XYZ file of C-alpha atoms in Angstrom:
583
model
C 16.524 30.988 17.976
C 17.729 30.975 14.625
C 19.261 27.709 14.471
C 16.139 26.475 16.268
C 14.181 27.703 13.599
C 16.302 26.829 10.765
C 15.854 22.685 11.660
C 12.520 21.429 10.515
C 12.540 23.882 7.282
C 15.269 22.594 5.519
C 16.969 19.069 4.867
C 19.289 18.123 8.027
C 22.709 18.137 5.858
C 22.067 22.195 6.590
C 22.972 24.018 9.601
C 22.352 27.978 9.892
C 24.059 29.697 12.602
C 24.317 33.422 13.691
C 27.111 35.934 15.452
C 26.271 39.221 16.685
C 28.007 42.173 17.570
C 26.427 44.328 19.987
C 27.396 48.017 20.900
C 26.049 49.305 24.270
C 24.920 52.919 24.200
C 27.058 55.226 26.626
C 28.361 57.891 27.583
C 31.685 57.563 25.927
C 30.180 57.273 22.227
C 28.621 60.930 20.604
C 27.882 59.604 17.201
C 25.439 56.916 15.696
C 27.727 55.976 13.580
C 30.212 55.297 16.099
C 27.979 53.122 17.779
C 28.130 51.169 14.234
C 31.372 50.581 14.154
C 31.372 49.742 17.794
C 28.923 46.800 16.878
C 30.976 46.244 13.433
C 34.309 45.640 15.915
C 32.292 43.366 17.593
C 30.637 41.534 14.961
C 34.356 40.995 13.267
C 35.659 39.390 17.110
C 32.599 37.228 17.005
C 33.296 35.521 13.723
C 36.890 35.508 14.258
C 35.906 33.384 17.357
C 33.730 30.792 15.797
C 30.164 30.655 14.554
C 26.849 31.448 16.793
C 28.493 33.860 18.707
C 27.233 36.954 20.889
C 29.941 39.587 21.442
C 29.154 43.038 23.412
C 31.778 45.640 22.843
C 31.923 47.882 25.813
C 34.189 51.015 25.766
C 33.465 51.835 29.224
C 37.213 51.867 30.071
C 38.199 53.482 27.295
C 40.464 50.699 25.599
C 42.124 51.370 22.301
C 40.687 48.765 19.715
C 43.850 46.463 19.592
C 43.416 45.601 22.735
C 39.892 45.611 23.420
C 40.119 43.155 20.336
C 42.848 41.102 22.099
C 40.470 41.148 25.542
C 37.524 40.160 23.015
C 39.310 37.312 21.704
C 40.649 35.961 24.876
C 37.153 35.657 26.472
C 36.515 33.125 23.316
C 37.453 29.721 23.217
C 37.510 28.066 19.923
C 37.003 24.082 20.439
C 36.922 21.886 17.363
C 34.779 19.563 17.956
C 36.150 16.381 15.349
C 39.715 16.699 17.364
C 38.252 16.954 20.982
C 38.575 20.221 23.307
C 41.873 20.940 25.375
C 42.138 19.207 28.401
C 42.988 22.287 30.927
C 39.616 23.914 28.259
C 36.906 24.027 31.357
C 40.131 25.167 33.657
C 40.888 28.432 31.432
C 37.263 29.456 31.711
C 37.147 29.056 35.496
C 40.569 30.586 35.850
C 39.454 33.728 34.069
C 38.687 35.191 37.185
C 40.313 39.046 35.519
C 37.379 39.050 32.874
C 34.806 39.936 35.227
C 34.339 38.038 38.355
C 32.978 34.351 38.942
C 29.803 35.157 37.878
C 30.783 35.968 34.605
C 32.887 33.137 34.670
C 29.854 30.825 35.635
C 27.729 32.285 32.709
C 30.953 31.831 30.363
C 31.290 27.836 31.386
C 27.251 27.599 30.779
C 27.718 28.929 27.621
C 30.996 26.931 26.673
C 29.028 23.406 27.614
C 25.690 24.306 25.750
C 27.981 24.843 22.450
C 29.998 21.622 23.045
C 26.538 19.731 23.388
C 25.206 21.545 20.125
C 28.636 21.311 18.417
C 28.287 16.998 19.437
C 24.631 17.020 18.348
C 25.956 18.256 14.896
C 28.146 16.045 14.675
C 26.413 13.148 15.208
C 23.559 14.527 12.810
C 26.909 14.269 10.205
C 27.622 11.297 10.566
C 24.086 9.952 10.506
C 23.732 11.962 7.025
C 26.805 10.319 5.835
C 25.540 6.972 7.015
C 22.664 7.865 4.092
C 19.828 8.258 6.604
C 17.816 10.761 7.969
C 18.214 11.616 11.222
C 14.311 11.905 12.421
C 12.708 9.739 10.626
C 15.341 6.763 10.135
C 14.443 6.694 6.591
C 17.017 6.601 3.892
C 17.745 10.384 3.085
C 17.794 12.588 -0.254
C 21.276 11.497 -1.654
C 20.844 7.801 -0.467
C 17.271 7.941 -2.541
C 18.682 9.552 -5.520
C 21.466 6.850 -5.407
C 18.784 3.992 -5.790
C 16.495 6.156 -8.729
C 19.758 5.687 -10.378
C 20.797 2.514 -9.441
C 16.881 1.380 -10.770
C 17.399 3.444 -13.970
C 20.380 1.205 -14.813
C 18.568 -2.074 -14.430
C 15.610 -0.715 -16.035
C 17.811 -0.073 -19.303
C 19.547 -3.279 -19.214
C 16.375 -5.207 -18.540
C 13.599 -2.948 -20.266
C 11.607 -2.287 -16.823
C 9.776 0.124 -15.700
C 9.853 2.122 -12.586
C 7.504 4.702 -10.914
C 8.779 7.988 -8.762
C 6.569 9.083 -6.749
C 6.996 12.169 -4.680
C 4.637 13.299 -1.579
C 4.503 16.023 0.634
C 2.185 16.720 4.063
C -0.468 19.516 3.023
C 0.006 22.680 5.546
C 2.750 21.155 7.303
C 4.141 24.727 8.326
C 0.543 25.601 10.701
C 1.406 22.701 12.636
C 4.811 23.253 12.955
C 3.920 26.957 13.782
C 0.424 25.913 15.756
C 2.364 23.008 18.233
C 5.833 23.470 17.575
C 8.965 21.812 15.937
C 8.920 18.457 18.387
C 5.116 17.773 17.463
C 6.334 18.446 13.877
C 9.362 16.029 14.223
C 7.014 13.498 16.225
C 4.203 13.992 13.219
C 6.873 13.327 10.024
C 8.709 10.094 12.378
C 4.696 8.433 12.804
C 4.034 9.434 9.106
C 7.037 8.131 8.460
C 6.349 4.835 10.071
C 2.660 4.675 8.275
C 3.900 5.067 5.018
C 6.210 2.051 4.880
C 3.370 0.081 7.033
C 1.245 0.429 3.829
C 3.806 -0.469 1.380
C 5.093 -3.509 3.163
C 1.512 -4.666 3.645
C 0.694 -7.900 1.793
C -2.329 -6.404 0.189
C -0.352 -3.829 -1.364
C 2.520 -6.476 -2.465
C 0.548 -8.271 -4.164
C -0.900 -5.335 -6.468
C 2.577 -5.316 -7.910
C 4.322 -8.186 -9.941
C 5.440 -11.133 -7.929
C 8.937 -10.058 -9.361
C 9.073 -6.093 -7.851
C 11.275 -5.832 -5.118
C 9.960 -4.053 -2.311
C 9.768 0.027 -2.557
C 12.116 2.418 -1.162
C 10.763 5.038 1.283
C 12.516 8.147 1.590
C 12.475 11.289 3.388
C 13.692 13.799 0.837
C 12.973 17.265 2.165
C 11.216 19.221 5.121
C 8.224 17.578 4.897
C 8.858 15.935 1.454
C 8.574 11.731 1.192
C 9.961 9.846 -2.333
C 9.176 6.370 -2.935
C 10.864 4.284 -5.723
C 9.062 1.442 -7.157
C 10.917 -0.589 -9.103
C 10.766 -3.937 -12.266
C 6.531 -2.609 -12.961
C 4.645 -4.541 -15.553
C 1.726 -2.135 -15.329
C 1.868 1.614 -14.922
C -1.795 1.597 -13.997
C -1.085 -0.657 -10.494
C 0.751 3.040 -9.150
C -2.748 4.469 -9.200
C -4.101 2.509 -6.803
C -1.097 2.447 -4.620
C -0.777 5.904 -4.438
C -4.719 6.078 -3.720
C -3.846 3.638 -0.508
C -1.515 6.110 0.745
C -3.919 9.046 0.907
C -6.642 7.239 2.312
C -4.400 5.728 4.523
C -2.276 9.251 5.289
C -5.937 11.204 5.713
C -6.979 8.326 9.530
C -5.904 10.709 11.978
C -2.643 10.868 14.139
C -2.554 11.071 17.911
C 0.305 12.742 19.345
C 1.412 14.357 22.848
C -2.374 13.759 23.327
C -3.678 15.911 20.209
C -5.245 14.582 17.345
C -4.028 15.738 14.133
C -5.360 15.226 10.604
C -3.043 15.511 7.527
C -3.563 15.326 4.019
C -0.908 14.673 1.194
C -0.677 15.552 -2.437
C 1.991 13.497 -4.407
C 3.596 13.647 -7.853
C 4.205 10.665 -10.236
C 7.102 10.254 -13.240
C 7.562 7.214 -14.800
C 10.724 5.827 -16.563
C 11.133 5.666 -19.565
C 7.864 7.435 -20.104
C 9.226 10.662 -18.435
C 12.568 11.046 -18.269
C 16.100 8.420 -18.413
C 17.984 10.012 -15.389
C 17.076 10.427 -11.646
C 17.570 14.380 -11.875
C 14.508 14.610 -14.925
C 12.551 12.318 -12.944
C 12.430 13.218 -9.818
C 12.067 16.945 -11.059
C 9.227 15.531 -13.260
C 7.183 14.472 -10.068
C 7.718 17.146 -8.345
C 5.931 19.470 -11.213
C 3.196 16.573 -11.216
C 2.824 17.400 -7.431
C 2.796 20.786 -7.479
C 0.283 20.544 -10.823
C -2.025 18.277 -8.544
C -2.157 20.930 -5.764
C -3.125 23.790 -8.003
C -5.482 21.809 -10.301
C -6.614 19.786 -7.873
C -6.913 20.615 -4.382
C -5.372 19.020 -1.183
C -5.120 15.075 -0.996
C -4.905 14.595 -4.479
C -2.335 13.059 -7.184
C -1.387 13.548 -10.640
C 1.232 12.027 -13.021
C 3.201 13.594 -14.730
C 2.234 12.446 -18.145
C -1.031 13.910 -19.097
C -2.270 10.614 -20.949
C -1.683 8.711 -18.017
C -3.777 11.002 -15.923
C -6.726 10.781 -18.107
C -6.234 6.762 -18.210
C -5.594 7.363 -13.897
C -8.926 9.150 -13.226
C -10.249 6.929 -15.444
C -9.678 4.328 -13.111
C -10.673 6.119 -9.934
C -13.927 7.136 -12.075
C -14.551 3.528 -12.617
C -13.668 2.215 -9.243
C -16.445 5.004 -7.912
C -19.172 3.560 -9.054
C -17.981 0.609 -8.328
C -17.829 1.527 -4.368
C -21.649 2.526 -4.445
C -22.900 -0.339 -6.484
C -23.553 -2.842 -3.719
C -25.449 0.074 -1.646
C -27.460 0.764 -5.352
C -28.485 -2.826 -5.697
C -26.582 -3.102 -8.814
C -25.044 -6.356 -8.262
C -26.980 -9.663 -8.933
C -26.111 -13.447 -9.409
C -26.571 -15.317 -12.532
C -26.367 -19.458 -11.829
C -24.529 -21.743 -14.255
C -25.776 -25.646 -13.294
C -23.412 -28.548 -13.063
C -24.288 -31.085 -15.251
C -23.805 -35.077 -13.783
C -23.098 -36.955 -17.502
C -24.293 -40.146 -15.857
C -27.820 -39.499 -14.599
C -28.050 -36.032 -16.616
C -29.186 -34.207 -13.219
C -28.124 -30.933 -12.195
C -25.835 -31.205 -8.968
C -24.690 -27.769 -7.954
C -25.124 -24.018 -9.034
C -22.127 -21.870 -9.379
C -22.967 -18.617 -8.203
C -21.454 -15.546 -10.625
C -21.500 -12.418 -9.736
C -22.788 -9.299 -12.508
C -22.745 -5.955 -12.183
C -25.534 -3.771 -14.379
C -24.590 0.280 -13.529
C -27.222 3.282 -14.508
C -23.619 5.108 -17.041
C -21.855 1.989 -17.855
C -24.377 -0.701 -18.490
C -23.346 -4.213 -18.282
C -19.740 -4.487 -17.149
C -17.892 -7.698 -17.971
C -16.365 -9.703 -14.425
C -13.406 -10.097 -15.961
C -13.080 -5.504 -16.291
C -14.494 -5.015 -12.659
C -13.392 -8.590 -10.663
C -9.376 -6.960 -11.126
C -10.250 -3.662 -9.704
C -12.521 -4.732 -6.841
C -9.282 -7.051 -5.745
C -6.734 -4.450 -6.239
C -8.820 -1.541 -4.029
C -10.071 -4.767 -1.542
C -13.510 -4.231 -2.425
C -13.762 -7.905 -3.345
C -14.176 -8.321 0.756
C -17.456 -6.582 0.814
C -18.594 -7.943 -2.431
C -17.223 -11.702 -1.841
C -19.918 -11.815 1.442
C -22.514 -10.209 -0.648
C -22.269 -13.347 -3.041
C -21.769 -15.907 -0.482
C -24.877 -14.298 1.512
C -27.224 -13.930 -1.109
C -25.876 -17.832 -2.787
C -26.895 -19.373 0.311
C -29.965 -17.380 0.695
C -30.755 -18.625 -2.653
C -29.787 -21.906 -2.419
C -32.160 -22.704 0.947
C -34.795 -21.316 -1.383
C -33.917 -24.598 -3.782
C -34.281 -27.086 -1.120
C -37.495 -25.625 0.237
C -38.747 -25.728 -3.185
C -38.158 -29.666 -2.618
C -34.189 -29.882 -4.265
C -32.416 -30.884 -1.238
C -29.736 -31.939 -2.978
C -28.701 -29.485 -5.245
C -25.665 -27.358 -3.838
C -24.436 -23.500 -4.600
C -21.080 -23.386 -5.619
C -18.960 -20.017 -4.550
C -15.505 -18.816 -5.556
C -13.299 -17.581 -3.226
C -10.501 -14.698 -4.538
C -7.010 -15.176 -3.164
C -7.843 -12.103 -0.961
C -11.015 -13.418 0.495
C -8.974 -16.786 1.331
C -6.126 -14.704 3.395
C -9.205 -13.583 6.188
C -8.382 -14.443 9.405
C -11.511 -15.776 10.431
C -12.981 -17.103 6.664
C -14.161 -20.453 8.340
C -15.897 -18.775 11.192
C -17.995 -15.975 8.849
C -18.813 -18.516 6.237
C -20.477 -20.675 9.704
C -22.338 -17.766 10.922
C -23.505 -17.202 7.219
C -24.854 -20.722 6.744
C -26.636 -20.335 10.146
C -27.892 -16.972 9.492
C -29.060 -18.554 6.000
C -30.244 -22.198 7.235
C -28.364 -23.595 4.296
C -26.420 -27.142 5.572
C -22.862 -27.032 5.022
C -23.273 -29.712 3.004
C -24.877 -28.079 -0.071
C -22.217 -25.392 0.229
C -18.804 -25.611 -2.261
C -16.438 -23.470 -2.039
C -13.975 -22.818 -4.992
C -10.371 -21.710 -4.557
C -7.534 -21.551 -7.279
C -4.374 -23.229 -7.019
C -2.078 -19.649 -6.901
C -4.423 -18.917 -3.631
C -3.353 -22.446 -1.962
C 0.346 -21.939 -2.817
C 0.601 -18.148 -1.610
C 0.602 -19.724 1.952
C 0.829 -23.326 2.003
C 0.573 -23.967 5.733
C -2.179 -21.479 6.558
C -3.714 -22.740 3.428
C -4.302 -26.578 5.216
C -5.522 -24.996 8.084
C -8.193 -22.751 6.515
C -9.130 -25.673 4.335
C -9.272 -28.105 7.516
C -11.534 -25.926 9.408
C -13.806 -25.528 5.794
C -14.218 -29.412 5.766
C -15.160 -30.218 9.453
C -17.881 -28.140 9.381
C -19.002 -30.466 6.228
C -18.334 -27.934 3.175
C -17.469 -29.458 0.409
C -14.013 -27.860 -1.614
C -12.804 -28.063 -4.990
C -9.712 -26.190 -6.752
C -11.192 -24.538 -9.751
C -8.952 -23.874 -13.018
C -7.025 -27.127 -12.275
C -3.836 -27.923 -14.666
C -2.908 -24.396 -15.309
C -0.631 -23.585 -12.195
C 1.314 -26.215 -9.672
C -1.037 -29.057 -10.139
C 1.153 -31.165 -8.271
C 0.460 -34.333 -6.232
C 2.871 -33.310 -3.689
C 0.427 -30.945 -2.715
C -2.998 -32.112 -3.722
C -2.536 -35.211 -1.483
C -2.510 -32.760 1.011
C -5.216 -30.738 0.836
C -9.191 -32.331 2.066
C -10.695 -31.713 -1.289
C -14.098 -32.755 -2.904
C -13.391 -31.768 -6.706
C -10.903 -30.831 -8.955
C -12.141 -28.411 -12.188
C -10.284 -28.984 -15.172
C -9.773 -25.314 -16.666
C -11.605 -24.903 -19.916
C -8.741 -23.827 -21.974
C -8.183 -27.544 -22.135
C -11.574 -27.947 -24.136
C -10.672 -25.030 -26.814
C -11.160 -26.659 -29.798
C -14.321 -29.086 -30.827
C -12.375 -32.200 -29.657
C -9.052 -31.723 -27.767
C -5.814 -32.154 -29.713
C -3.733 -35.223 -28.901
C -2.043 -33.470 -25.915
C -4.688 -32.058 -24.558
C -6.290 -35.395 -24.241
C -3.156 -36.862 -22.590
C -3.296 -34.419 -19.855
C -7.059 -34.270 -19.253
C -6.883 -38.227 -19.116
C -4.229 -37.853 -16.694
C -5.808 -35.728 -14.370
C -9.189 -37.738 -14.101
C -7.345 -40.747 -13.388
C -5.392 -38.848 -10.457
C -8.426 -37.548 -9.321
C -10.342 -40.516 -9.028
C -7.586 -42.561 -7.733
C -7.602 -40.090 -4.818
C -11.000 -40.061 -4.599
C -12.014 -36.969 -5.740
C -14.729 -35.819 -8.334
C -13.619 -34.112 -11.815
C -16.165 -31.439 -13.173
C -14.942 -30.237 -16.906
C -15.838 -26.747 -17.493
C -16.483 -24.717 -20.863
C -18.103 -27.653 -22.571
C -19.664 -26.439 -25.644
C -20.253 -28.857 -28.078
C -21.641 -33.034 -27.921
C -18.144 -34.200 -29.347
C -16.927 -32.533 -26.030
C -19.176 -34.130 -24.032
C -18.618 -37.693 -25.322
C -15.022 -37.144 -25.097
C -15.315 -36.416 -21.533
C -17.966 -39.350 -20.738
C -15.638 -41.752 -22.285
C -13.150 -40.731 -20.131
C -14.955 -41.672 -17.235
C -15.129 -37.567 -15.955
C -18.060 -36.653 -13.201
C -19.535 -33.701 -14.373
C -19.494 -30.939 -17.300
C -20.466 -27.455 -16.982
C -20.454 -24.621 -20.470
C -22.598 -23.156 -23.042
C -23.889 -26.692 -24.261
C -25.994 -27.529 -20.901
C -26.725 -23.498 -19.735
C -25.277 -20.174 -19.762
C -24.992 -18.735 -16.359
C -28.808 -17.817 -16.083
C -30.814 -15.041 -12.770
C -32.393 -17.066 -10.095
C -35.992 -17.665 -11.554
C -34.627 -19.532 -14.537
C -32.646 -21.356 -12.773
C -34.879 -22.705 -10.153
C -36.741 -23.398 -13.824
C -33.782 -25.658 -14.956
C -34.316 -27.408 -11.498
C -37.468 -28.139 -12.094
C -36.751 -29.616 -15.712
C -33.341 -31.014 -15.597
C -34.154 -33.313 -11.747
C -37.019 -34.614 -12.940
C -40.909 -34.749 -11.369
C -41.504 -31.437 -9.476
C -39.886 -31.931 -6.570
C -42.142 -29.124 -4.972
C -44.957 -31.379 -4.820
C -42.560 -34.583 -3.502
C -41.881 -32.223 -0.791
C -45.027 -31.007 0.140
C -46.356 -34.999 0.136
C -43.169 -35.964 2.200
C -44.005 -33.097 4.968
C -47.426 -33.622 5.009
């Protein structure tokens, strides 16, 4: 019972055992204290025999304590495990026919093979330790995950990097342990276990870190205690979110042995250098930040150790609130920036940008709230909003009589890694009645070249439904014919930093000349963005290039003023050509 217990509440490098010594009350003994040192006697042949050991002293027939010791000590066969037990071991016990009949001898051999199982168990629960892993879980155990925190400290100081500790442990771990028992409890940490590295080898997690940061160690490092080591960081900030993934993640419920079990965690962050240069003042450090997140905090909750960085944290988590609610507020609209053809001066397309207007915060920039919707995945929910309401939008355009006058919509690398993208943008643009041809979709090169293969496939099914594609910030990543020849593309965007001063400097030039003439030899369209000023716009026209699109033309405008531009910009009102054409 004691050894039973003692598993499951401390780390498995420990072992607790018990012996006994037992005095049986008789006639022979007149004294309580004798009966003491009766059960002291016995106590002392019980650890002179080996640990967890039960020995009875019975005075019944009167023996003198030298031999009743000797008689003690030959009922008790010491095996060491590591060397193997006697051959002729088994024999001796069955022999012992003098020590009280075969039926003692029967319960003596039971006993004998249950301590030679437990004694193998043990050491097989050694040699796993030694191995550096944990024995339930499979996970790398405490010394093997203080080895790496200070294997990562020395690359950190010969590199300047920073790395994140984080420690975790399951909320009220002991009720369920005491409620269903140590093998639900082992079952519960090996499944949590599992989870937990699930969530940090999935690719949306991945890519919240730097391309560079090798993949984070998981380890078990107490009862019910989990470290992770995150290693080469760029950003402290990107351990908020993580950390956020893993309680929403840890709080779905479990199913085991048929019960369904909810957890909670509360974790601890330290951050080298910020908090400490050795593994010991680190991981001690997240621990207190664990503990300070349970007290101050509550259940399923985090805090870091630094008390700057927890301001700047629930910042963060403040900010990516209100972000959560603002689709179900109505907060986000679409502002249209036109497309500018410099031949016939007609608009062609509408890009579609999204803007975000909250009740505390006001106006929020894309470029503050785009980062954080991709980093917590919220850009899924919001990337169909936009797509939805673009289309929507743009069937209102041709009704109004501009058939021909697409809605351009950019894709995040996120959004492009759906399984199904090509079948919800279909059912979209037939819930919508837009026709796939006045759709463009807008993808960056870094999303192509994450997964080239899938990439072609994705883009394959895109085109034979008739949407048109284009690869937007073009000449600031591969852009590479060995790929663009490739790929079924419509357009090619040349990025605006191109255009940053009032005429291009001499390089510039040579590369923006470069890239029209690739794209036209391959047949594709070039639109110029950020075009602010007529010097940039003749450049560009006397370079042959399709389109422009900046300040000069239109800001990105709401959908009124831009159905006004329409109206303007593609000459006589095409409402009234419509209405004589379906008359």
């Amino acid at each position: 019972q004691v050894k039973q217990s003692s598993q499951g509440r401390f780390t498995s490098s420990v072992r607790i055992t018990a012996s006994f010594g037992v005095a049986i009350l008789s006639e022979h003994v007149t004294s309580p204290s004798e009966v003491i040192n009766l059960a002291d006697k016995a106590l002392y042949v019980a650890k002179e025999n080996g640990r967890n050991r039960v020995v009875a002293w019975d005075d019944s027939q009167a023996l003198e304590d030298g031999e009743a010791q000797a008689q003690q000590t030959s009922r008790v066969t010491d095996i060491d495990i590591e060397s193997g037990p006697p051959s002729d071991d088994i024999n001796r016990l069955v022999a012992s026919g003098n020590q009280g009949g075969a039926e003692h001898d029967l319960h003596s051999l039971k006993n004998r093979i249950t301590e030679l199982e437990e004694e193998l168990a043990y050491s097989q629960e050694t040699l796993t330790q030694r191995d550096g892993r944990d024995s339930v879980t499979g996970l790398p155990n405490r010394l093997l995950f203080y080895d790496r925190v200070s294997q990562a400290l020395a690359q950190g100081q010969r590199f300047d990097r920073i790395a994140a500790i984080i420690v975790f442990d399951i909320d009220m771990f002991q009720r369920i342990n005491d409620a269903l028992g140590f093998v639900v409890g082992d079952k519960l940490l090996k499944k949590a276990a599992g989870r937990l590295v699930e969530i940090l080898r999935n690719t949306d997690t991945v890519t919240l870190l730097d391309g560079n940061t090798t993949t984070p160690t998981v380890s078990r490092t107490g009862a019910d205690e989990f470290g992770i080591l995150i290693t080469d960081l760029k950003d402290a900030n990107m351990v908020t979110w993580i950390v956020k993934r893993i309680l929403d993640s840890m709080s779905v419920p479990l199913e085991i042995d048929g019960n369904e079990i909810f957890i909670t965690c509360s974790a601890g962050i330290s951050l080298y250098p910020h908090d400490g240069d050795s593994a010991d003042t680190l991981l001690q450090n997240a621990n207190v930040a664990r503990f300070s997140a349970k007290q101050r905090l509550g259940r399923n909750n985090f805090s870091f150790y630094s008390a700057d960085l927890n301001q700047e944290s629930y910042k963060h988590l403040w900010f990516e609130s209100q972000l959560h609610h603002a689709l179900e507020r109505g907060e986000l609209h679409l502002h249209y920036q036109p497309k500018l053809d410099l031949k016939t001066g007609r608009i062609t397309s509408m890009e579609a940008l999204v803007r975000w207007t909250n009740e505390k915060l006001g106006f929020v920039s894309p470029g503050d709230f785009i980062p954080v919707a991709e980093r917590t995945g919220l850009i899924n929910d919001i990337g169909e909003w936009v797509m939805r309401t673009a289309c929507t939008e743009a069937r209102r355009w041709a009704e109004a009589g501009f058939e021909d006058v697409g809605v351009a919509v950019n894709l995040s690398a996120l959004q492009f890694r759906e399984k199904d993208l090509h079948g919800q943008i279909t059912t979209m643009l037939a819930e919508t009645g837009l026709e796939p041809r006045l759709l463009e979709v807008e993808i960056t090169e870094s999303a192509v070249m994450e997964n080239f293969d899938k990439a072609i496939k994705t883009l394959n099914e895109l085109t034979s439904a008739g949407i048109h594609l284009s690869v937007d910030d073009f000449g600031t990543g591969y852009s590479s014919l060995a790929y663009l020849k490739h790929l079924p593309l419509n357009t090619l965007k040349i990025d605006r930093s191109f255009l940053s001063d009032t005429v291009p400097d001499q390089q510039d030039e040579l590369i923006i000349t470069a890239i029209i003439a690739m794209a036209h030899s391959m047949g594709l369209r070039v639109v110029a963005e950020g075009v602010e000023s007529n010097a940039q716009k003749a450049f560009l026209a006397g370079l042959d290039c399709d389109e422009i699109q900046g300040f000069l033309f239109s800001k990105p405008v709401p959908e009124d003023e831009a159905l006004e531009l329409l109206r303007i910009h593609n000459g006589e009102d095409a409402g009234r050509k419509r209405a004589r054409k379906t008359a």
